[in-house]
């Protein structure tokens, strides 16, 4: 039984080796298809980010209280302000001011809010196919957030540090990831195709095939004779 399994595995690897051109072909097709999809089919998306800072009410940036209690309070404020940025109060106003043809749900899904670790800085960003629009919407979102915080909380302790820049490189799709996935899919398809061809091949090629097919031991073989001229 072990010998038969070893022979089958050996035959499979031999078949793979003989069909190397098919593996290479399908990997190339997968690579090329992924490149076309990533560059021609999928619309690229750009992300612009505006940086904000949470400080004391009516205090300058140089007047910084770094006590543990203050840092914990500021961390909680960042969480609260992140949630305020996702409310209809803020988003609907941003949509109206930027004349963006998008629903509240679509806008919310495009918002990216991140904190800067161990600091009172955080960013509000927006993802959109047009990089210039992504920049303007991100800045407007940050502006409306500061106004909403003052309206809701009643303090002016959040301010914009850096305006967003017009992004030059898309965040999606990631070309390298698509190429790797496409090549891998091509490789797996080639393996599956070769395995199907191997399992469906019932031709007799050698003495071992005769033994497996008829269940008898081959005593000898007639060598192929070359034609004499």
Tab-separated table of C-alpha atoms in Angstrom:
chain	number	residue	atom	x	y	z
A	1	UNK	CA	0.000	0.000	0.000
A	2	UNK	CA	2.791	2.392	0.914
A	3	UNK	CA	4.587	1.625	-2.332
A	4	UNK	CA	1.428	2.369	-4.317
A	5	UNK	CA	0.964	5.686	-2.526
A	6	UNK	CA	4.597	6.562	-3.154
A	7	UNK	CA	4.201	5.665	-6.818
A	8	UNK	CA	1.042	7.793	-7.108
A	9	UNK	CA	2.727	10.784	-5.488
A	10	UNK	CA	5.730	10.269	-7.715
A	11	UNK	CA	3.482	10.181	-10.776
A	12	UNK	CA	1.710	13.367	-9.670
A	13	UNK	CA	4.978	15.242	-9.199
A	14	UNK	CA	6.238	13.980	-12.540
A	15	UNK	CA	3.048	15.200	-14.184
A	16	UNK	CA	3.454	18.607	-12.516
A	17	UNK	CA	7.019	18.796	-13.734
A	18	UNK	CA	6.003	17.881	-17.277
A	19	UNK	CA	3.199	20.464	-17.239
A	20	UNK	CA	5.379	23.315	-15.946
A	21	UNK	CA	4.383	25.395	-18.945
A	22	UNK	CA	0.705	25.183	-17.917
A	23	UNK	CA	1.558	26.311	-14.376
A	24	UNK	CA	3.552	29.244	-15.722
A	25	UNK	CA	0.829	30.132	-18.223
A	26	UNK	CA	-1.996	30.211	-15.687
A	27	UNK	CA	0.119	32.120	-13.152
A	28	UNK	CA	0.856	34.715	-15.848
A	29	UNK	CA	-2.836	34.911	-16.741
A	30	UNK	CA	-3.722	35.379	-13.066
A	31	UNK	CA	-1.068	38.087	-12.690
A	32	UNK	CA	-2.236	39.915	-15.810
A	33	UNK	CA	-5.922	39.652	-14.888
A	34	UNK	CA	-5.255	41.031	-11.415
A	35	UNK	CA	-3.285	43.934	-12.896
A	36	UNK	CA	-6.103	44.830	-15.306
A	37	UNK	CA	-8.751	44.595	-12.577
A	38	UNK	CA	-6.744	46.698	-10.112
A	39	UNK	CA	-5.775	49.391	-12.617
A	40	UNK	CA	-8.661	49.481	-15.102
A	41	UNK	CA	-11.779	48.026	-13.476
A	42	UNK	CA	-11.684	49.076	-9.822
A	43	UNK	CA	-12.006	52.803	-9.153
A	44	UNK	CA	-9.129	53.994	-6.944
A	45	UNK	CA	-10.024	55.546	-3.593
A	46	UNK	CA	-7.995	58.301	-1.928
A	47	UNK	CA	-7.881	59.243	1.750
A	48	UNK	CA	-7.258	62.731	3.128
A	49	UNK	CA	-6.746	63.350	6.862
A	50	UNK	CA	-7.050	66.483	8.997
A	51	UNK	CA	-5.221	66.630	12.337
A	52	UNK	CA	-6.964	67.955	15.452
A	53	UNK	CA	-5.799	68.661	18.995
A	54	UNK	CA	-7.687	68.535	22.285
A	55	UNK	CA	-6.471	71.019	24.891
A	56	UNK	CA	-7.792	73.103	27.749
A	57	UNK	CA	-10.561	75.547	27.089
A	58	UNK	CA	-9.185	78.947	26.044
A	59	UNK	CA	-5.590	77.766	26.532
A	60	UNK	CA	-2.643	77.997	24.173
A	61	UNK	CA	-0.922	74.932	22.846
A	62	UNK	CA	2.066	75.654	25.040
A	63	UNK	CA	0.060	75.400	28.241
A	64	UNK	CA	-0.054	71.611	28.545
A	65	UNK	CA	-1.117	69.716	31.655
A	66	UNK	CA	0.393	66.219	31.460
A	67	UNK	CA	-0.986	64.777	34.693
A	68	UNK	CA	-2.329	61.227	34.507
A	69	UNK	CA	-5.848	62.328	35.343
A	70	UNK	CA	-5.809	64.933	32.594
A	71	UNK	CA	-4.523	62.455	30.023
A	72	UNK	CA	-7.246	59.958	30.933
A	73	UNK	CA	-9.874	62.671	30.677
A	74	UNK	CA	-8.540	63.748	27.292
A	75	UNK	CA	-8.566	60.157	26.043
A	76	UNK	CA	-12.227	59.923	26.977
A	77	UNK	CA	-12.884	63.219	25.209
A	78	UNK	CA	-11.270	61.872	22.050
A	79	UNK	CA	-13.638	58.895	22.132
A	80	UNK	CA	-16.619	61.211	22.648
A	81	UNK	CA	-15.532	63.529	19.847
A	82	UNK	CA	-15.031	60.622	17.498
A	83	UNK	CA	-18.629	59.606	18.034
A	84	UNK	CA	-19.847	63.174	17.596
A	85	UNK	CA	-18.059	63.298	14.228
A	86	UNK	CA	-20.233	60.393	13.055
A	87	UNK	CA	-23.559	61.939	14.041
A	88	UNK	CA	-26.100	63.283	11.572
A	89	UNK	CA	-25.665	66.720	13.139
A	90	UNK	CA	-22.126	66.860	11.761
A	91	UNK	CA	-22.336	64.692	8.642
A	92	UNK	CA	-25.506	66.239	7.197
A	93	UNK	CA	-23.973	69.696	7.565
A	94	UNK	CA	-20.772	68.579	5.818
A	95	UNK	CA	-22.781	67.047	2.960
A	96	UNK	CA	-24.771	70.270	2.532
A	97	UNK	CA	-21.700	72.529	2.648
A	98	UNK	CA	-19.684	70.450	0.159
A	99	UNK	CA	-22.629	69.660	-2.173
A	100	UNK	CA	-21.639	66.022	-2.007
A	101	UNK	CA	-24.115	63.647	-3.662
A	102	UNK	CA	-23.932	60.893	-1.066
A	103	UNK	CA	-26.166	59.416	1.629
A	104	UNK	CA	-25.492	59.643	5.346
A	105	UNK	CA	-24.718	55.912	5.510
A	106	UNK	CA	-22.293	56.067	2.585
A	107	UNK	CA	-20.586	59.126	4.070
A	108	UNK	CA	-20.218	57.487	7.475
A	109	UNK	CA	-18.662	54.383	5.897
A	110	UNK	CA	-16.099	56.625	4.195
A	111	UNK	CA	-15.009	58.415	7.368
A	112	UNK	CA	-11.708	57.360	8.937
A	113	UNK	CA	-10.966	58.496	12.501
A	114	UNK	CA	-7.681	57.562	14.169
A	115	UNK	CA	-5.951	58.541	17.385
A	116	UNK	CA	-2.264	59.300	17.760
A	117	UNK	CA	-1.013	57.010	20.506
A	118	UNK	CA	-0.091	58.619	23.843
A	119	UNK	CA	-1.131	62.072	22.720
A	120	UNK	CA	-4.126	64.384	22.508
A	121	UNK	CA	-3.952	64.438	18.736
A	122	UNK	CA	-6.353	62.591	16.456
A	123	UNK	CA	-7.226	62.683	12.786
A	124	UNK	CA	-10.498	62.781	10.905
A	125	UNK	CA	-10.277	61.597	7.330
A	126	UNK	CA	-12.456	60.933	4.335
A	127	UNK	CA	-12.071	58.412	1.516
A	128	UNK	CA	-13.288	59.295	-1.978
A	129	UNK	CA	-12.376	58.577	-5.630
A	130	UNK	CA	-11.580	62.264	-6.216
A	131	UNK	CA	-8.533	63.262	-4.097
A	132	UNK	CA	-9.408	66.970	-4.144
A	133	UNK	CA	-12.910	66.259	-2.859
A	134	UNK	CA	-11.483	63.938	-0.195
A	135	UNK	CA	-9.300	66.817	1.023
A	136	UNK	CA	-12.087	69.413	1.095
A	137	UNK	CA	-14.544	67.064	2.802
A	138	UNK	CA	-11.985	66.065	5.418
A	139	UNK	CA	-11.317	69.712	6.312
A	140	UNK	CA	-15.017	70.520	6.401
A	141	UNK	CA	-15.658	67.507	8.617
A	142	UNK	CA	-13.010	68.703	11.067
A	143	UNK	CA	-14.494	72.215	11.022
A	144	UNK	CA	-18.043	71.011	11.660
A	145	UNK	CA	-16.782	68.749	14.429
A	146	UNK	CA	-15.251	71.711	16.296
A	147	UNK	CA	-18.517	73.643	15.938
A	148	UNK	CA	-20.588	70.669	17.101
A	149	UNK	CA	-18.370	70.133	20.134
A	150	UNK	CA	-18.869	73.745	21.188
A	151	UNK	CA	-22.618	73.462	20.615
A	152	UNK	CA	-22.978	70.160	22.505
A	153	UNK	CA	-20.303	70.352	25.203
A	154	UNK	CA	-20.145	74.116	25.528
A	155	UNK	CA	-16.333	74.399	25.476
A	156	UNK	CA	-13.760	75.351	22.867
A	157	UNK	CA	-11.072	72.791	23.625
A	158	UNK	CA	-10.663	71.265	20.178
A	159	UNK	CA	-8.823	72.892	17.304
A	160	UNK	CA	-7.453	72.054	13.884
A	161	UNK	CA	-3.672	71.674	13.775
A	162	UNK	CA	-3.039	70.600	10.181
A	163	UNK	CA	-5.307	70.931	7.175
A	164	UNK	CA	-5.568	67.880	4.985
A	165	UNK	CA	-3.312	67.555	1.952
A	166	UNK	CA	-4.538	66.426	-1.445
A	167	UNK	CA	-3.544	62.728	-1.502
A	168	UNK	CA	-1.481	61.510	-4.431
A	169	UNK	CA	-1.545	57.755	-3.845
A	170	UNK	CA	-4.753	55.723	-3.510
A	171	UNK	CA	-5.378	53.641	-0.405
A	172	UNK	CA	-7.402	51.150	-2.446
A	173	UNK	CA	-6.897	48.996	-4.376
A	174	UNK	CA	-3.453	47.891	-3.190
A	175	UNK	CA	-1.821	46.815	-6.454
A	176	UNK	CA	0.770	44.498	-4.890
A	177	UNK	CA	-1.891	42.589	-2.951
A	178	UNK	CA	-3.988	42.118	-6.066
A	179	UNK	CA	-0.996	40.884	-8.052
A	180	UNK	CA	-0.020	38.375	-5.361
A	181	UNK	CA	-3.585	37.102	-5.025
A	182	UNK	CA	-4.023	36.852	-8.801
A	183	UNK	CA	-0.773	34.926	-9.202
A	184	UNK	CA	-1.699	32.589	-6.350
A	185	UNK	CA	-5.136	31.927	-7.838
A	186	UNK	CA	-3.521	31.131	-11.187
A	187	UNK	CA	-1.133	28.718	-9.464
A	188	UNK	CA	-3.953	26.943	-7.611
A	189	UNK	CA	-6.036	26.663	-10.769
A	190	UNK	CA	-3.067	25.118	-12.576
A	191	UNK	CA	-2.584	22.564	-9.802
A	192	UNK	CA	-6.276	21.672	-9.864
A	193	UNK	CA	-6.267	21.363	-13.660
A	194	UNK	CA	-3.199	19.134	-13.678
A	195	UNK	CA	-4.631	16.955	-10.909
A	196	UNK	CA	-7.887	16.502	-12.842
A	197	UNK	CA	-5.944	15.602	-15.971
A	198	UNK	CA	-3.834	13.133	-13.987
A	199	UNK	CA	-6.822	11.414	-12.367
A	200	UNK	CA	-8.708	11.274	-15.645
A	201	UNK	CA	-5.796	9.773	-17.569
A	202	UNK	CA	-6.428	6.004	-17.807
A	203	UNK	CA	-3.886	5.212	-20.521
A	204	UNK	CA	-1.303	2.494	-19.917
A	205	UNK	CA	2.186	3.897	-19.943
A	206	UNK	CA	4.425	1.322	-18.261
A	207	UNK	CA	4.612	-1.996	-16.407
A	208	UNK	CA	3.357	-0.485	-13.190
A	209	UNK	CA	0.168	0.642	-14.917
A	210	UNK	CA	-0.394	-2.893	-16.196
A	211	UNK	CA	0.037	-4.352	-12.714
A	212	UNK	CA	-2.390	-1.836	-11.210
A	213	UNK	CA	-4.925	-2.377	-14.012
A	214	UNK	CA	-4.848	-6.189	-14.337
A	215	UNK	CA	-3.550	-7.177	-10.916
A	216	UNK	CA	-0.867	-9.446	-12.391
A	217	UNK	CA	2.881	-9.292	-12.276
A	218	UNK	CA	4.649	-8.362	-15.502
A	219	UNK	CA	7.311	-10.945	-16.266
A	220	UNK	CA	8.945	-9.111	-19.111
A	221	UNK	CA	8.596	-6.373	-21.668
A	222	UNK	CA	9.280	-6.235	-25.380
A	223	UNK	CA	11.659	-3.395	-26.146
A	224	UNK	CA	10.748	-0.935	-28.852
A	225	UNK	CA	12.672	-1.740	-32.007
A	226	UNK	CA	13.997	0.984	-34.194
A	227	UNK	CA	13.312	0.700	-37.909
A	228	UNK	CA	16.374	-0.331	-39.880
A	229	UNK	CA	17.121	1.462	-43.082
